[in-house]
Coordinates of C-alpha atoms in Angstrom, one line a residue:
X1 CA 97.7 115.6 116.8
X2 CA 96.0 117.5 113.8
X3 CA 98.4 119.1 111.6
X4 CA 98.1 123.1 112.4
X5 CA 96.7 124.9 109.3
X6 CA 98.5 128.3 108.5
X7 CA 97.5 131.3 110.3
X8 CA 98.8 135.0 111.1
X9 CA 98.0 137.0 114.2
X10 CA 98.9 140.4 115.7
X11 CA 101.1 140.9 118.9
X12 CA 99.4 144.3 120.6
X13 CA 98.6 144.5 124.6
X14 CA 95.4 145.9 126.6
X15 CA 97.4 148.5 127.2
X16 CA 98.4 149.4 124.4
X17 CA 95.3 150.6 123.0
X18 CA 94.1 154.1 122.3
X19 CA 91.8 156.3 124.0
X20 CA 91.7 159.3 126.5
X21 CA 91.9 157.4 129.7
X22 CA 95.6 157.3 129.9
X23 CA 96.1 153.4 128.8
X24 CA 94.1 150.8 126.8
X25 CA 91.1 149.4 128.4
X26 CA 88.6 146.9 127.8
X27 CA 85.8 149.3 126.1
X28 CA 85.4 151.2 123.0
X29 CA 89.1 150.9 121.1
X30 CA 89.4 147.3 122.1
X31 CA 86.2 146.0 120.2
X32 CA 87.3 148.6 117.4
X33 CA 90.7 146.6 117.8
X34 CA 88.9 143.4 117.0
X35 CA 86.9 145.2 113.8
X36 CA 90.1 145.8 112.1
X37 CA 91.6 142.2 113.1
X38 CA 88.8 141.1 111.1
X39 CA 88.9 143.2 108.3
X40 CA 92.8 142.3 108.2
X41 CA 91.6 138.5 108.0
X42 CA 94.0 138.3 111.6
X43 CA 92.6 135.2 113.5
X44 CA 94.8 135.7 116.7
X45 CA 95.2 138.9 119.0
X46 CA 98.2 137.9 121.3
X47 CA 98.3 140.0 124.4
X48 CA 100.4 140.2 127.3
X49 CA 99.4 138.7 130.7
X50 CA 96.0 140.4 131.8
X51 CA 96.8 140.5 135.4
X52 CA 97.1 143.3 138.1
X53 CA 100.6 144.8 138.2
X54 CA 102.3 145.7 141.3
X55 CA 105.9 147.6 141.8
X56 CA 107.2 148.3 138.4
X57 CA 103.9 148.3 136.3
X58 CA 105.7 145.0 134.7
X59 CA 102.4 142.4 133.6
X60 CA 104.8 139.8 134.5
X61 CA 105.1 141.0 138.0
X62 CA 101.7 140.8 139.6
X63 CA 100.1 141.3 142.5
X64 CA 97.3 137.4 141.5
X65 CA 98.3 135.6 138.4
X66 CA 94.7 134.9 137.9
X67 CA 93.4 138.5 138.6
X68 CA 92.9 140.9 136.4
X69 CA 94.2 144.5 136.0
X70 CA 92.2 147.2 137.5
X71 CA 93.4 149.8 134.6
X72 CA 91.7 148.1 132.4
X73 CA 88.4 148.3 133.3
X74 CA 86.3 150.1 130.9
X75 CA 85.4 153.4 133.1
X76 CA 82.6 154.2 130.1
X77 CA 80.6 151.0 130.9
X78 CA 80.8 152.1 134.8
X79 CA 79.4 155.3 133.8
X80 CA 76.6 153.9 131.3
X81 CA 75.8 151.8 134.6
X82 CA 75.2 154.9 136.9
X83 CA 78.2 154.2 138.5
X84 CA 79.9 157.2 137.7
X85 CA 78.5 160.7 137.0
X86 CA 79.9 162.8 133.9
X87 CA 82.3 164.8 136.1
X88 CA 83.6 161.7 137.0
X89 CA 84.1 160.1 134.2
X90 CA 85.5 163.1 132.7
X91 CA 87.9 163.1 135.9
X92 CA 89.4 159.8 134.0
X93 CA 90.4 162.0 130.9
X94 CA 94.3 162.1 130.8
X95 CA 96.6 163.2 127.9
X96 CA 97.2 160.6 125.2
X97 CA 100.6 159.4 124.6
X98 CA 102.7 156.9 126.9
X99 CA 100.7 155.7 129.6
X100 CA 101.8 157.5 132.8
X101 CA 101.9 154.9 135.7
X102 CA 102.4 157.3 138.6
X103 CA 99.5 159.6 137.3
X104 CA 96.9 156.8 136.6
X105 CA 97.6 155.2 140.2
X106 CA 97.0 158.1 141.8
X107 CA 93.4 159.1 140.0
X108 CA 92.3 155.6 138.9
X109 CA 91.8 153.8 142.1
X110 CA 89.9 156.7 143.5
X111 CA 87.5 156.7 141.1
X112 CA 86.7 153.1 141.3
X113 CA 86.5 153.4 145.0
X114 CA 83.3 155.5 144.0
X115 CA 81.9 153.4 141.6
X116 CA 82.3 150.8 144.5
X117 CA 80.2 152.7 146.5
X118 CA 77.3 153.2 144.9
X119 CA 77.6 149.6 143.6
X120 CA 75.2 147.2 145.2
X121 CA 77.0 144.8 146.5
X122 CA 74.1 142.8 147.1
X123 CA 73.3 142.2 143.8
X124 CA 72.9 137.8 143.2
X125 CA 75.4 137.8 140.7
X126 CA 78.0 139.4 142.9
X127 CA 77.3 138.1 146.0
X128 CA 77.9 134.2 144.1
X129 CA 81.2 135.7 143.0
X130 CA 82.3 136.7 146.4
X131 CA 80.7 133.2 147.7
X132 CA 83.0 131.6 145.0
X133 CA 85.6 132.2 147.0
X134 CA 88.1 132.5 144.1
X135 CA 89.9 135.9 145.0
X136 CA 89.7 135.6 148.6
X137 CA 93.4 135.4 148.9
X138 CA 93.8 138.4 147.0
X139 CA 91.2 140.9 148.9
X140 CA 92.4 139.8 151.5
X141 CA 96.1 140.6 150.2
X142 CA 95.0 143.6 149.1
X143 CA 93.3 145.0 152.3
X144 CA 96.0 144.0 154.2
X145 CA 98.7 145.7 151.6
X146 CA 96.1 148.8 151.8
X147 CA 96.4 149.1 155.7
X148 CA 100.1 148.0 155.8
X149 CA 101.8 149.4 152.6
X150 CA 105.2 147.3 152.3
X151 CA 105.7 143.9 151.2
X152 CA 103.7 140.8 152.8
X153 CA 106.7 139.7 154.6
X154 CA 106.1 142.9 157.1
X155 CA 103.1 142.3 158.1
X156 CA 101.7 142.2 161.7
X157 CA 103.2 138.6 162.7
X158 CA 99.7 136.8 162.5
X159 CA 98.9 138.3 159.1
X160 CA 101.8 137.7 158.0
X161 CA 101.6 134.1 159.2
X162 CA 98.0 133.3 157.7
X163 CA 96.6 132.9 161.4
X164 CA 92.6 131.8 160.9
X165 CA 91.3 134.4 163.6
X166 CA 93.6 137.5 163.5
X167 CA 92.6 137.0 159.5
X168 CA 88.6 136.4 160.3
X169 CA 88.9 139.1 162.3
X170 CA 90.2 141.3 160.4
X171 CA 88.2 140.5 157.2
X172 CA 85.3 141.6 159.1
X173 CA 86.4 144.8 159.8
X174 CA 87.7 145.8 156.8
X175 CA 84.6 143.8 154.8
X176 CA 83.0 146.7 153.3
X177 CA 85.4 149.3 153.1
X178 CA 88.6 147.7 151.3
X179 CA 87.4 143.4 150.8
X180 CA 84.8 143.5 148.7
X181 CA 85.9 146.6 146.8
X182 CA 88.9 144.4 145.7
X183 CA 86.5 141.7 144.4
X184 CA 84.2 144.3 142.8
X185 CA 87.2 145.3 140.5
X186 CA 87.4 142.2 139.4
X187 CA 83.9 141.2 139.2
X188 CA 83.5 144.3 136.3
X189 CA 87.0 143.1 134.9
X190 CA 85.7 139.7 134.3
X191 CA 82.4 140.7 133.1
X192 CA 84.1 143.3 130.5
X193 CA 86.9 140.7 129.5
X194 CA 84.2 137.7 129.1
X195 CA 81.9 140.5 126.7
X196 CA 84.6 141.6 124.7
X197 CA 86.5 137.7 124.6
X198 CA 82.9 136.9 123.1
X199 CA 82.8 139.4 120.5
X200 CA 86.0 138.8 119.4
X201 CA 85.1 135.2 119.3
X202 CA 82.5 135.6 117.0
X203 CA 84.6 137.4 114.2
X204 CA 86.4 134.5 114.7
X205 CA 89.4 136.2 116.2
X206 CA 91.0 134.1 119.2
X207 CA 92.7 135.6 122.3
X208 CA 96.2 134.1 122.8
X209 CA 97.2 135.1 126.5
X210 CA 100.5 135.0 128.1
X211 CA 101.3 132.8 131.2
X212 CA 104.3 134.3 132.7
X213 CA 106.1 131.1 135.0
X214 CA 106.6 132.8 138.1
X215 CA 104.8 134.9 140.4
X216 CA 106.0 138.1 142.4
X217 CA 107.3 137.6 145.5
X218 CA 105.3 140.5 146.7
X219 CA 102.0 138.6 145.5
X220 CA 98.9 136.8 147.3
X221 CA 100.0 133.4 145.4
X222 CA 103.5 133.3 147.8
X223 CA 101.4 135.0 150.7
X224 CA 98.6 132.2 150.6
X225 CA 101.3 129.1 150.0
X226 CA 104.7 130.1 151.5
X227 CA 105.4 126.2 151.3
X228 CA 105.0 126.0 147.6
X229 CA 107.8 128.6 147.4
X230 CA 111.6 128.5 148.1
X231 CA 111.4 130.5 151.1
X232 CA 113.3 130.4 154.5
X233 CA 111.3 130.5 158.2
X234 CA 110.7 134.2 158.1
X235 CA 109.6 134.3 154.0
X236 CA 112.0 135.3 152.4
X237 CA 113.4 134.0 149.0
X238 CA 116.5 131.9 149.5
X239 CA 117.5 131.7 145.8
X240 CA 115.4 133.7 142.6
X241 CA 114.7 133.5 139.2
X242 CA 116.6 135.1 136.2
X243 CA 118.6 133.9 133.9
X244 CA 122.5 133.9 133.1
X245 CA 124.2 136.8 130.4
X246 CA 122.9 136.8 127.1
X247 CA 121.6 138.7 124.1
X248 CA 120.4 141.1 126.7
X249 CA 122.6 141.7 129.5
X250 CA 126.0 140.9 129.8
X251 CA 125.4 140.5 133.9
X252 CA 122.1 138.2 133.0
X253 CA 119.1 139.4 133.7
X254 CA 117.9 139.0 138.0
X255 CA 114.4 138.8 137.7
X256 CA 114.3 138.0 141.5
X257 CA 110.9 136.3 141.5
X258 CA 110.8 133.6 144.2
X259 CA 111.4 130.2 142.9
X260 CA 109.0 126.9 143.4
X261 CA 109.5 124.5 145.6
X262 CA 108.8 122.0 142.6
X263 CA 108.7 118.7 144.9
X264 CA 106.2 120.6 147.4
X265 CA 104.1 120.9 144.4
X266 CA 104.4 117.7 142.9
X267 CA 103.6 116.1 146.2
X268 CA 99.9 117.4 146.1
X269 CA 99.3 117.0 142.4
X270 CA 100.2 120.4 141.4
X271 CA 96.7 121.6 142.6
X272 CA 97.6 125.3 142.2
X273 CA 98.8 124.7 138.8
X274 CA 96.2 122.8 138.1
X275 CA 93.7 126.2 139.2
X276 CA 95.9 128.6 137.6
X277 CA 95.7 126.7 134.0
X278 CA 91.7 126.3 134.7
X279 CA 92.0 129.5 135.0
X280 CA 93.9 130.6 131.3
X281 CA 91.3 128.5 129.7
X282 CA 88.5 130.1 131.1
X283 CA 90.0 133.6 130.1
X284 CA 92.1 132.6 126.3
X285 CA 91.5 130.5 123.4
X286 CA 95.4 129.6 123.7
X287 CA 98.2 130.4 125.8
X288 CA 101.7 131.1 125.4
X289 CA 104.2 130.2 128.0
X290 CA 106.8 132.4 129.0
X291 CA 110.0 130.9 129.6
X292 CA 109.3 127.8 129.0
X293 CA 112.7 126.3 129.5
X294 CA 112.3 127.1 133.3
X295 CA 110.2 124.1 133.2
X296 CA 113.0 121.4 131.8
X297 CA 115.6 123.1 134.2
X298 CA 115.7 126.6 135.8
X299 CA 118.3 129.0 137.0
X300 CA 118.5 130.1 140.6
X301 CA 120.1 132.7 142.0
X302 CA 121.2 133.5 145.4
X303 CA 119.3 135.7 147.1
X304 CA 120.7 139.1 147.6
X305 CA 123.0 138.6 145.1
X306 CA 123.3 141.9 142.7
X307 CA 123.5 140.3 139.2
X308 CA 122.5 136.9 137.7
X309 CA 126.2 135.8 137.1
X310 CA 126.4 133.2 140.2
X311 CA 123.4 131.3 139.5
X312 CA 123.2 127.7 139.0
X313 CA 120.7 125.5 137.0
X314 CA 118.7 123.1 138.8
X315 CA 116.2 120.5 137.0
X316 CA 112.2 121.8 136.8
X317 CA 109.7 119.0 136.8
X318 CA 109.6 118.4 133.4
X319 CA 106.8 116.5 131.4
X320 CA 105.7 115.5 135.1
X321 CA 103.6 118.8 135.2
X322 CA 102.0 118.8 131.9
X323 CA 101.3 115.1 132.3
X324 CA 98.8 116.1 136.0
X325 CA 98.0 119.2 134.1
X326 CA 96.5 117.6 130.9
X327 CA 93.1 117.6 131.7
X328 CA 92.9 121.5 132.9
X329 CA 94.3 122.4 129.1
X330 CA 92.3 119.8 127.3
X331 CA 91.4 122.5 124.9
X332 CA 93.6 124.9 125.7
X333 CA 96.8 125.8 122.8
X334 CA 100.1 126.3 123.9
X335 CA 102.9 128.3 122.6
X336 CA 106.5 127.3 124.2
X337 CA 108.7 130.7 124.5
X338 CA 111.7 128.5 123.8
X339 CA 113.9 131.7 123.6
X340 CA 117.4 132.2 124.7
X341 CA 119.9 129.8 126.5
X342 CA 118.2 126.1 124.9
X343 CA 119.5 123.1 125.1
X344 CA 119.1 119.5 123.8
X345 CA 116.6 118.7 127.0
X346 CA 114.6 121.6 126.4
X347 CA 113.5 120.9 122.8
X348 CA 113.2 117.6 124.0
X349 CA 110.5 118.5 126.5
X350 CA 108.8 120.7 124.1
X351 CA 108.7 118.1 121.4
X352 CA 107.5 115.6 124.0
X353 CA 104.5 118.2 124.6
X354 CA 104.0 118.3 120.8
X355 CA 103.9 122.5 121.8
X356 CA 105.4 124.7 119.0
X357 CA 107.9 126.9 119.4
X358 CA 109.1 130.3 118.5
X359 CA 111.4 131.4 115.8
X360 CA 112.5 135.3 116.0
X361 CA 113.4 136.8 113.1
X362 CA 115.4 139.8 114.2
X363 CA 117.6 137.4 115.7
X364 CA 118.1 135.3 112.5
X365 CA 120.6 137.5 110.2
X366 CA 124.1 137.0 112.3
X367 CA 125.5 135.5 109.5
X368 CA 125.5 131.9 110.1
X369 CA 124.0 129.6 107.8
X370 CA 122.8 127.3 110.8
X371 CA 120.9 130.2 112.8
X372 CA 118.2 128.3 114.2
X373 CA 115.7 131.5 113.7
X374 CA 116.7 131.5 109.7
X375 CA 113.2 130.5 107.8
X376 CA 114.9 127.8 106.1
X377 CA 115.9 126.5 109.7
X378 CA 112.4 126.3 111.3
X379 CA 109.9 123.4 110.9
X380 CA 106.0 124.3 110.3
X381 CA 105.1 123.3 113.6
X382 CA 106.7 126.8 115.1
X383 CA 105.1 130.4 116.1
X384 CA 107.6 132.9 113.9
X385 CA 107.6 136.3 114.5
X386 CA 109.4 139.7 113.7
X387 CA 110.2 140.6 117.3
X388 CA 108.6 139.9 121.2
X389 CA 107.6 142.4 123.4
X390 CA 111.4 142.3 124.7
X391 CA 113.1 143.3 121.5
X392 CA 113.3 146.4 119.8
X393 CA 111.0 147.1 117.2
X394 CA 112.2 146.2 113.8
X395 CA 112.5 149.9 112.3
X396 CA 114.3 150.6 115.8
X397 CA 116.9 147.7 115.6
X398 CA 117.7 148.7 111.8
X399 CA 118.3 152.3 112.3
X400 CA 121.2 151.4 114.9
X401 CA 122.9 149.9 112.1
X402 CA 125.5 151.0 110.4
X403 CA 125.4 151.3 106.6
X404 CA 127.7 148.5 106.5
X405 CA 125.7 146.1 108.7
X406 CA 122.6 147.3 107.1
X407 CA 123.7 146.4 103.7
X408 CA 124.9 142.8 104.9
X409 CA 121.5 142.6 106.5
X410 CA 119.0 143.2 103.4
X411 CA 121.7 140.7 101.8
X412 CA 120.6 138.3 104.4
X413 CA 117.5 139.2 104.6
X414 CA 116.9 139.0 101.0
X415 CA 118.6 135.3 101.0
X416 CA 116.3 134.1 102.7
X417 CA 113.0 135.3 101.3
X418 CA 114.6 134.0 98.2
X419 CA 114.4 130.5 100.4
X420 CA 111.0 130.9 100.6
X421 CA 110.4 132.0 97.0
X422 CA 110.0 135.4 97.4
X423 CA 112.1 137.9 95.9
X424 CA 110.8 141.1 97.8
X425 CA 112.4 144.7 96.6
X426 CA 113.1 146.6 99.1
X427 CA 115.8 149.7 99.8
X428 CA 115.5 151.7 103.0
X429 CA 115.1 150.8 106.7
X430 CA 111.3 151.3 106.6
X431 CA 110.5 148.8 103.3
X432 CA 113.1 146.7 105.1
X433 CA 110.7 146.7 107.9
X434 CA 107.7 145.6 105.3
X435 CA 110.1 142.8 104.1
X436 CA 110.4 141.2 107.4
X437 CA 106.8 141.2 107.8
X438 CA 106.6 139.2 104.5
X439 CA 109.1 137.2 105.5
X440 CA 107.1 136.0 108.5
X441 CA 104.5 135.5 106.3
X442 CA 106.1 133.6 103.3
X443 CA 108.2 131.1 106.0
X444 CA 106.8 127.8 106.7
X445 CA 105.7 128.5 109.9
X446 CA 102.0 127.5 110.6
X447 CA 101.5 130.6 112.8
X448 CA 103.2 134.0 112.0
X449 CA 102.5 136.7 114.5
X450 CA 103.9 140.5 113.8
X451 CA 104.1 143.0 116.7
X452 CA 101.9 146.1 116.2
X453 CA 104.9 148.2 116.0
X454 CA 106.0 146.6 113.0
X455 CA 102.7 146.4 111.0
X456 CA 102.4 150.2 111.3
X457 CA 106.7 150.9 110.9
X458 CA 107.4 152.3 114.0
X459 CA 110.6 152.6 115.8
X460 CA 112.1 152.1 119.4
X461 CA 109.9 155.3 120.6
X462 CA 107.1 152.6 120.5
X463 CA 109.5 149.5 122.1
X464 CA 107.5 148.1 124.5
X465 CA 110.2 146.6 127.1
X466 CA 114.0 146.6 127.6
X467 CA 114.6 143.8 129.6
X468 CA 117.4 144.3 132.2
X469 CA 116.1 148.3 132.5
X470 CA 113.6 149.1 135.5
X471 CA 112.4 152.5 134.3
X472 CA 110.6 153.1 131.1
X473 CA 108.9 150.3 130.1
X474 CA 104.8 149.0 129.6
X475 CA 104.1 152.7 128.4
X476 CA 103.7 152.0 124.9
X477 CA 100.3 153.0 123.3
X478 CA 99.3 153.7 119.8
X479 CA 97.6 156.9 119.3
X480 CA 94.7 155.8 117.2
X481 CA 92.9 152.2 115.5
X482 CA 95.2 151.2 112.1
X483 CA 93.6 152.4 109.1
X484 CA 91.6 150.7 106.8
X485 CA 94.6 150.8 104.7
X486 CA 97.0 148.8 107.2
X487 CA 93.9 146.5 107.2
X488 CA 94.1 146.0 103.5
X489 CA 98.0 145.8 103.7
X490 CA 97.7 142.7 106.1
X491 CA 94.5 141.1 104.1
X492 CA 96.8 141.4 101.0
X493 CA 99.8 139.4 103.2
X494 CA 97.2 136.6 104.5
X495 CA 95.7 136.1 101.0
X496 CA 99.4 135.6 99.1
X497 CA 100.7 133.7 102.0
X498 CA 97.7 131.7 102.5
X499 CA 97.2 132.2 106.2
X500 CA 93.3 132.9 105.3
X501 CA 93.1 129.6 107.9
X502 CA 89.6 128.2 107.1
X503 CA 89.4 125.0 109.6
X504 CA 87.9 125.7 113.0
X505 CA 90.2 127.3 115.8
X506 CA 90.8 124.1 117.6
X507 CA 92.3 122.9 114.5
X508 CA 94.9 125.6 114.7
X509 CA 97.8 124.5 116.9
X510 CA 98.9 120.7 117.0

């Protein structure tokens, strides 16, 4: 494979954004996002996972991993397409700050239902996306979760069931009203995301998106294949996903995602695999995997159970997936999140993928010399970065410190800049901040990414997600577009680190 040239990109989701419609959309702030990428000399924007979130607002618990999140459609361009009136676009006006789930739920879905109707749903274009047949699972999902509330696994018997008539029948009746208003959201969600992925393009920023490995149980992808999923007769989970105590949780972290039924999947070529990467390389320039070691082997818990402390691990399919799935990502870079409990098998998959990995810095200063996160630890083929969308932000994490810690921490810190040849001066918890950044930047490492939070120095009022806590998380947005001046401050970190990567964007991961 070609040897990656170094690069430096900026962690920040859709959400995230600015603006005055109560979370980060696809319009205005997210090409302005791209502008000051550019004038940073930033050739990746990583985002979260782009799809529609269900209970919990979590983007790694949706409703269709391949659909896309209704908040984020760009409420502007339906009014500048006479969808919307002035009064109702100033409806969509909310207060800035966190983004307030329960509030945009409620106002949100009723305006689009009145851009839907005065939509023409017979326009070509439109009526080739519904004859696609792409989303059909989810509309149908959808209008049936519409009717029914609850989970899937209460519907009506023959819903629930997937019988052909009851559903025919019942897609008819609810055709107009709720089906094809759930593929006109994401017929304007792809025709925003393929604009603005275009315009980013050609600043020569590339999207990285985020493939989370499983799917909600509560999701059209376990509705419309119960037998891909470890499932008993009546649909529900038998064992679910998490993983065991760690960094984060002493109890482990019960994600309770239903699990694959890997030899179901292998058995018909991992066809819906197979569409769900054709699908990331339609929508990124590269991908990175979430928990990528669920892949060599995975941990399943028993259903019901109230921590992850009695799970077990049980072998994934290994290289047999991304050997059936090599044509779908010819083209398509992959990041392995090789992050927490990793063993010998699991960096032997990933090296057998030739995928880099990632290196956390916030993790690296425990004290030993061996810490596998340390920049003189990490080979070049490896994705470093400050923090994740799981951690704290770096300001955050160095203000619970104590003065004591803090002061073994710069020591450490300051070690191993010197092992890049740096020698960075820096006193307080916010330069401390700046000399992680640099850090990132100096380390061998062919791609360092920084979190938004810790380009601008802000602290765990801005932490995205606490994993292990169900309330309070996604609600992170900034408040405006970073300077010109933050610009400069990362052009200045590109230039003397010589991430200014020059090849083409193929060339960039091996």
């Amino acid at each position: 494979m070609a040897r990656i040239e170094r690069s430096a990109g900026i962690l920040c989701h859709i959400s995230s954004l600015p603006g005055k419609y109560g979370i980060g959309n696809l319009g205005r702030e997210a090409y302005e996002f791209c502008d000051f990428l550019h004038k940073a000399h930033i050739k990746y924007w990583q985002i979260l996972p782009l799809a529609q979130t269900g209970y919990g607002d979590s983007p790694y618990q949706s409703v269709c991993v391949n659909s896309g999140n209704p908040y984020f459609i760009d409420v502007e361009d339906l009014h500048a397409r006479g969808l919307l009136d002035d009064n109702e676009l100033a409806s969509c006006e909310m207060p800035e700050g966190p983004v307030d789930y329960g509030t945009l739920y409620k106002k949100r879905y009723e305006i689009l239902q009145t851009a839907y109707s005065r939509f023409n749903v017979k326009d070509p274009d439109f009526v080739a996306f519904i004859e696609s047949g792409e989303f059909e699972d989810y509309a149908l999902f959808m209008s049936l979760k519409s009717m029914y509330l609850g989970t899937w696994d209460t519907f009506p018997e023959a819903y629930k069931r997937r019988e052909n008539l009851a559903l025919s029948e019942f897609k008819e009746n609810v055709y107009r009203t709720d089906y094809c208003f759930w593929l006109f959201l994401q017929y304007i969600f792809e025709e925003q995301w393929e604009k603005l992925k275009a315009y980013a393009n050609s600043l020569g920023i590339k999207i990285i998106g985020d493939i989370p490995l499983y799917v909600a149980n509560d999701s059209a992808d376990a509705w419309a294949n119960p037998e891909l999923f470890q499932l008993d007769e009546d649909y529900k989970p038998t064992k679910v996903a998490g993983v065991p105590p760690d960094y984060f949780s002493e109890t482990g972290q019960l994600w309770g995602n239903v699990l694959y039924d890997w030899d179901a999947m292998e058995k018909d070529g991992f066809a819906w695999w197979k569409k769900r990467m054709k699908k990331a390389a339609a929508l990124y320039d590269g991908i990175r995997f979430d928990h990528f070691r669920g892949l060599d082997r995975y941990y399943a818990i028993p259903y019901g159970d109230k921590t992850a402390e009695n799970g077990e691990w049980v072998d994934g399919p290994k290289t047999k997936l991304f050997k059936a799935l090599a044509d779908e990502m010819e083209g398509l870079d992959v990041i392995a999140e090789d992050l927490g409990n990793i063993d010998d098998s699991v960096i032997a998959l990933k090296e057998a993928c030739g995928f880099p990995g990632m290196a956390i810095l916030l993790f690296a200063f425990d004290g030993d010399k061996k810490n596998a996160y340390l920049p003189a630890n990490i080979t070049e083929n490896t994705v470093i970065y400050t923090g994740t969308h799981d951690n704290d932000a770096a300001l955050g994490y160095l203000k619970t410190l104590t003065a004591t810690h803090f002061k073994v921490f710069k020591k450490e810190l300051r070690d191993a800049l010197k092992s890049e040849g740096e020698e960075y001066p820096f006193v307080s918890r916010e330069e401390t901040v700046t000399a992680l950044n640099v850090c990132a930047m100096a380390s061998k490492a062919t791609l360092a990414v920084l979190p938004i939070q810790d380009v601008l120095r802000l602290d765990n009022s801005c932490r995205m997600n606490t994993p292990a806590v169900m309330e309070g998380n996604w609600r992170f947005r900034l408040t405006a577009i970073p300077t010109r001046l933050d610009a400069a401050y990362l052009r200045l970190l590109v230039k003397r680190f010589d991430r200014d990567a020059k090849s083409a964007p193929e060339d960039i991961f091996a």
